[in-house]
GROMACS .gro file of C-alpha atoms in nm:
model
  195
    1MET     CA    1   0.012   0.003   0.000
    2ALA     CA    2   0.288   0.226   0.076
    3VAL     CA    3   0.417   0.174  -0.269
    4ALA     CA    4   0.098   0.269  -0.437
    5VAL     CA    5   0.078   0.608  -0.240
    6VAL     CA    6   0.445   0.688  -0.347
    7GLY     CA    7   0.362   0.604  -0.700
    8ALA     CA    8   0.049   0.809  -0.703
    9GLY     CA    9   0.254   1.102  -0.569
   10CYS     CA   10   0.498   1.071  -0.862
   11THR     CA   11   0.228   1.078  -1.119
   12ALA     CA   12   0.063   1.412  -0.999
   13LYS     CA   13   0.132   1.729  -1.195
   14PRO     CA   14   0.371   1.951  -1.030
   15GLN     CA   15   0.219   2.274  -0.864
   16ALA     CA   16   0.316   2.603  -1.049
   17VAL     CA   17   0.513   2.830  -0.830
   18ALA     CA   18   0.375   3.180  -0.794
   19PRO     CA   19   0.624   3.457  -0.867
   20PRO     CA   20   0.745   3.635  -0.554
   21VAL     CA   21   0.508   3.927  -0.457
   22GLN     CA   22   0.663   4.274  -0.546
   23ILE     CA   23   0.662   4.498  -0.245
   24PRO     CA   24   0.697   4.852  -0.346
   25THR     CA   25   0.985   5.040  -0.185
   26ILE     CA   26   0.865   5.357   0.010
   27LEU     CA   27   1.138   5.603   0.078
   28ALA     CA   28   1.100   5.830   0.377
   29PRO     CA   29   1.186   6.193   0.316
   30THR     CA   30   1.537   6.279   0.421
   31THR     CA   31   1.439   6.629   0.542
   32VAL     CA   32   1.136   6.763   0.723
   33VAL     CA   33   0.962   7.051   0.555
   34ARG     CA   34   0.784   7.268   0.787
   35THR     CA   35   0.550   7.536   0.647
   36PRO     CA   36   0.576   7.855   0.863
   37ALA     CA   37   0.245   7.970   1.000
   38MET     CA   38   0.108   8.310   1.093
   39VAL     CA   39   0.072   8.345   1.477
   40ASP     CA   40  -0.036   8.604   1.738
   41ARG     CA   41   0.323   8.675   1.790
   42GLU     CA   42   0.532   8.851   2.046
   43LEU     CA   43   0.687   9.173   1.885
   44PRO     CA   44   1.060   9.174   1.827
   45ASP     CA   45   1.252   9.495   1.843
   46ASP     CA   46   1.438   9.451   1.508
   47CYS     CA   47   1.282   9.481   1.160
   48GLU     CA   48   1.510   9.195   1.028
   49LEU     CA   49   1.300   8.963   1.248
   50ILE     CA   50   0.978   9.082   1.104
   51VAL     CA   51   1.054   9.099   0.732
   52PRO     CA   52   1.423   9.087   0.644
   53VAL     CA   53   1.548   9.311   0.361
   54GLU     CA   54   1.637   9.008   0.139
   55VAL     CA   55   1.273   8.887   0.172
   56VAL     CA   56   1.137   9.236   0.058
   57ASN     CA   57   1.393   9.243  -0.235
   58SER     CA   58   1.281   8.886  -0.328
   59LYS     CA   59   0.910   8.973  -0.314
   60VAL     CA   60   0.953   9.310  -0.499
   61GLY     CA   61   1.206   9.172  -0.746
   62ARG     CA   62   1.468   9.429  -0.705
   63GLU     CA   63   1.734   9.536  -0.460
   64SER     CA   64   1.648   9.810  -0.205
   65LYS     CA   65   1.876  10.104  -0.246
   66GLY     CA   66   1.829  10.247   0.105
   67GLU     CA   67   1.826  10.130   0.459
   68VAL     CA   68   1.565  10.011   0.696
   69ARG     CA   69   1.461  10.237   0.996
   70THR     CA   70   1.297  10.088   1.294
   71ILE     CA   71   1.070  10.278   1.517
   72VAL     CA   72   0.958  10.123   1.843
   73GLY     CA   73   0.638  10.281   1.965
   74ILE     CA   74   0.511  10.314   2.309
   75ALA     CA   75   0.211  10.161   2.491
   76GLU     CA   76  -0.113  10.355   2.438
   77PRO     CA   77  -0.350  10.252   2.722
   78SER     CA   78  -0.638  10.454   2.585
   79LEU     CA   79  -0.633  10.247   2.270
   80GLY     CA   80  -0.558   9.920   2.453
   81ARG     CA   81  -0.215   9.913   2.272
   82THR     CA   82   0.065   9.735   2.461
   83ALA     CA   83   0.342   9.756   2.199
   84LYS     CA   84   0.413   9.872   1.855
   85ILE     CA   85   0.696   9.849   1.587
   86ASP     CA   86   0.710  10.011   1.249
   87CYS     CA   87   0.969   9.935   0.981
   88TYR     CA   88   1.048  10.188   0.714
   89TYR     CA   89   1.216  10.038   0.401
   90ASP     CA   90   1.441  10.178   0.136
   91LEU     CA   91   1.525  10.518   0.286
   92ASP     CA   92   1.852  10.691   0.234
   93GLU     CA   93   2.007  10.845   0.547
   94LYS     CA   94   1.890  11.207   0.482
   95GLN     CA   95   1.519  11.116   0.389
   96PRO     CA   96   1.246  11.160   0.642
   97LEU     CA   97   1.026  10.861   0.739
   98SER     CA   98   0.742  10.997   0.532
   99ALA     CA   99   0.944  10.933   0.215
  100ALA     CA  100   0.967  10.553   0.282
  101PRO     CA  101   0.811  10.373  -0.022
  102LEU     CA  102   0.730  10.071   0.204
  103ILE     CA  103   0.619  10.050   0.566
  104ILE     CA  104   0.530   9.731   0.766
  105GLY     CA  105   0.408   9.759   1.113
  106LEU     CA  106   0.289   9.539   1.394
  107ALA     CA  107   0.116   9.639   1.724
  108THR     CA  108  -0.011   9.436   2.001
  109TYR     CA  109  -0.321   9.509   2.225
  110SER     CA  110  -0.460   9.410   2.557
  111ASP     CA  111  -0.696   9.154   2.392
  112ASP     CA  112  -0.849   9.030   2.069
  113ALA     CA  113  -1.148   9.268   2.073
  114ALA     CA  114  -0.909   9.571   2.126
  115ALA     CA  115  -0.695   9.465   1.809
  116GLN     CA  116  -1.019   9.405   1.601
  117GLY     CA  117  -1.148   9.738   1.713
  118ARG     CA  118  -0.841   9.926   1.631
  119VAL     CA  119  -0.855   9.774   1.280
  120ALA     CA  120  -1.217   9.856   1.239
  121ASP     CA  121  -1.150  10.224   1.356
  122SER     CA  122  -0.856  10.250   1.099
  123LEU     CA  123  -1.073  10.122   0.815
  124ASP     CA  124  -1.344  10.372   0.913
  125ALA     CA  125  -1.105  10.652   0.908
  126GLU     CA  126  -0.970  10.557   0.567
  127ARG     CA  127  -1.315  10.540   0.420
  128ALA     CA  128  -1.405  10.878   0.568
  129GLU     CA  129  -1.101  11.008   0.368
  130GLY     CA  130  -1.242  10.862   0.046
  131ALA     CA  131  -1.036  10.542   0.032
  132SER     CA  132  -1.170  10.214  -0.123
  133VAL     CA  133  -1.165   9.910   0.089
  134ALA     CA  134  -1.181   9.551  -0.026
  135GLU     CA  135  -1.159   9.204   0.153
  136VAL     CA  136  -0.842   9.009   0.079
  137GLU     CA  137  -0.687   8.686   0.208
  138VAL     CA  138  -0.374   8.711   0.424
  139GLY     CA  139  -0.264   8.355   0.466
  140LYS     CA  140  -0.586   8.197   0.584
  141ARG     CA  141  -0.724   8.519   0.740
  142LYS     CA  142  -0.950   8.778   0.617
  143ALA     CA  143  -0.794   9.137   0.598
  144SER     CA  144  -0.859   9.455   0.413
  145MET     CA  145  -0.697   9.616   0.110
  146VAL     CA  146  -0.723   9.991   0.128
  147SER     CA  147  -0.657  10.208  -0.180
  148THR     CA  148  -0.591  10.572  -0.176
  149PRO     CA  149  -0.457  10.808  -0.444
  150SER     CA  150  -0.122  10.794  -0.286
  151GLU     CA  151  -0.088  10.451  -0.137
  152ARG     CA  152  -0.220  10.089  -0.085
  153LEU     CA  153  -0.219   9.906   0.240
  154VAL     CA  154  -0.321   9.575   0.368
  155ILE     CA  155  -0.449   9.581   0.733
  156GLY     CA  156  -0.576   9.306   0.961
  157SER     CA  157  -0.547   9.136   1.298
  158LEU     CA  158  -0.468   8.789   1.440
  159GLY     CA  159  -0.560   8.745   1.799
  160LYS     CA  160  -0.415   9.044   1.995
  161THR     CA  161  -0.174   9.149   1.718
  162THR     CA  162  -0.253   9.390   1.414
  163PHE     CA  163  -0.048   9.404   1.107
  164VAL     CA  164  -0.016   9.658   0.830
  165SER     CA  165   0.196   9.656   0.517
  166ARG     CA  166   0.169   9.980   0.305
  167ALA     CA  167   0.332  10.101   0.002
  168LYS     CA  168   0.327  10.422  -0.198
  169ALA     CA  169   0.134  10.407  -0.525
  170GLY     CA  170   0.373  10.312  -0.795
  171PHE     CA  171   0.620  10.119  -0.583
  172VAL     CA  172   0.524   9.817  -0.789
  173PRO     CA  173   0.273   9.793  -1.070
  174ASP     CA  174  -0.081   9.818  -0.936
  175ASP     CA  175  -0.161   9.463  -1.063
  176GLN     CA  176   0.112   9.317  -0.841
  177MET     CA  177   0.041   9.536  -0.531
  178THR     CA  178  -0.217   9.314  -0.348
  179ALA     CA  179   0.001   9.006  -0.382
  180LEU     CA  180   0.301   9.200  -0.259
  181LEU     CA  181   0.148   9.347   0.031
  182THR     CA  182  -0.051   9.029   0.136
  183ALA     CA  183   0.277   8.825   0.115
  184LEU     CA  184   0.458   9.081   0.330
  185ALA     CA  185   0.174   9.088   0.577
  186VAL     CA  186   0.198   8.701   0.606
  187GLN     CA  187   0.574   8.720   0.647
  188SER     CA  188   0.533   8.994   0.934
  189MET     CA  189   0.301   8.763   1.123
  190THR     CA  190   0.531   8.464   1.072
  191PRO     CA  191   0.820   8.440   1.330
  192LEU     CA  192   1.149   8.337   1.143
  193GLU     CA  193   1.298   8.015   1.224
  194GLU     CA  194   1.609   8.025   1.441
  195ALA     CA  195   1.921   7.961   1.218
   0.00000   0.00000   0.00000
């Protein structure tokens, strides 16, 4: 009987061998990419920590010929303002601040409502002077683009911090102005990574 079983085993067709399963190779990234995010930030005391000159040059598409001047403001308890900094770009040493073609400013307030109220008051004042105001996106936030005969500005708030980026009319072509000012506003509210 044992012989018959062995013989039967020899007459069976061999089973087809399946090819090995191909396992895809998944490569993990070698670097971590972090997208900087806008935050309700503490105010630095240096404009290079708000929007560095090389970032301005990159966004504008040309080199600045002048310097950056920093004005650190004081608290204004009547407005709820706790701190302020304004950055005046592309000035030569003899020009007054009012000649700056680009200004970026941040201010902090006692609470979110005070910051939002300050933005609303500023927009009301601009409208009263005849400016047009339109809604724009700054990062994922709603802000306002203000147009006057002499300048354009983007103004908004995030938490207790207000931001404004303003440029004189003609600083860049008008069809590029909104993109420039919103990009600078995003940068101003995005703390720089430590090197």
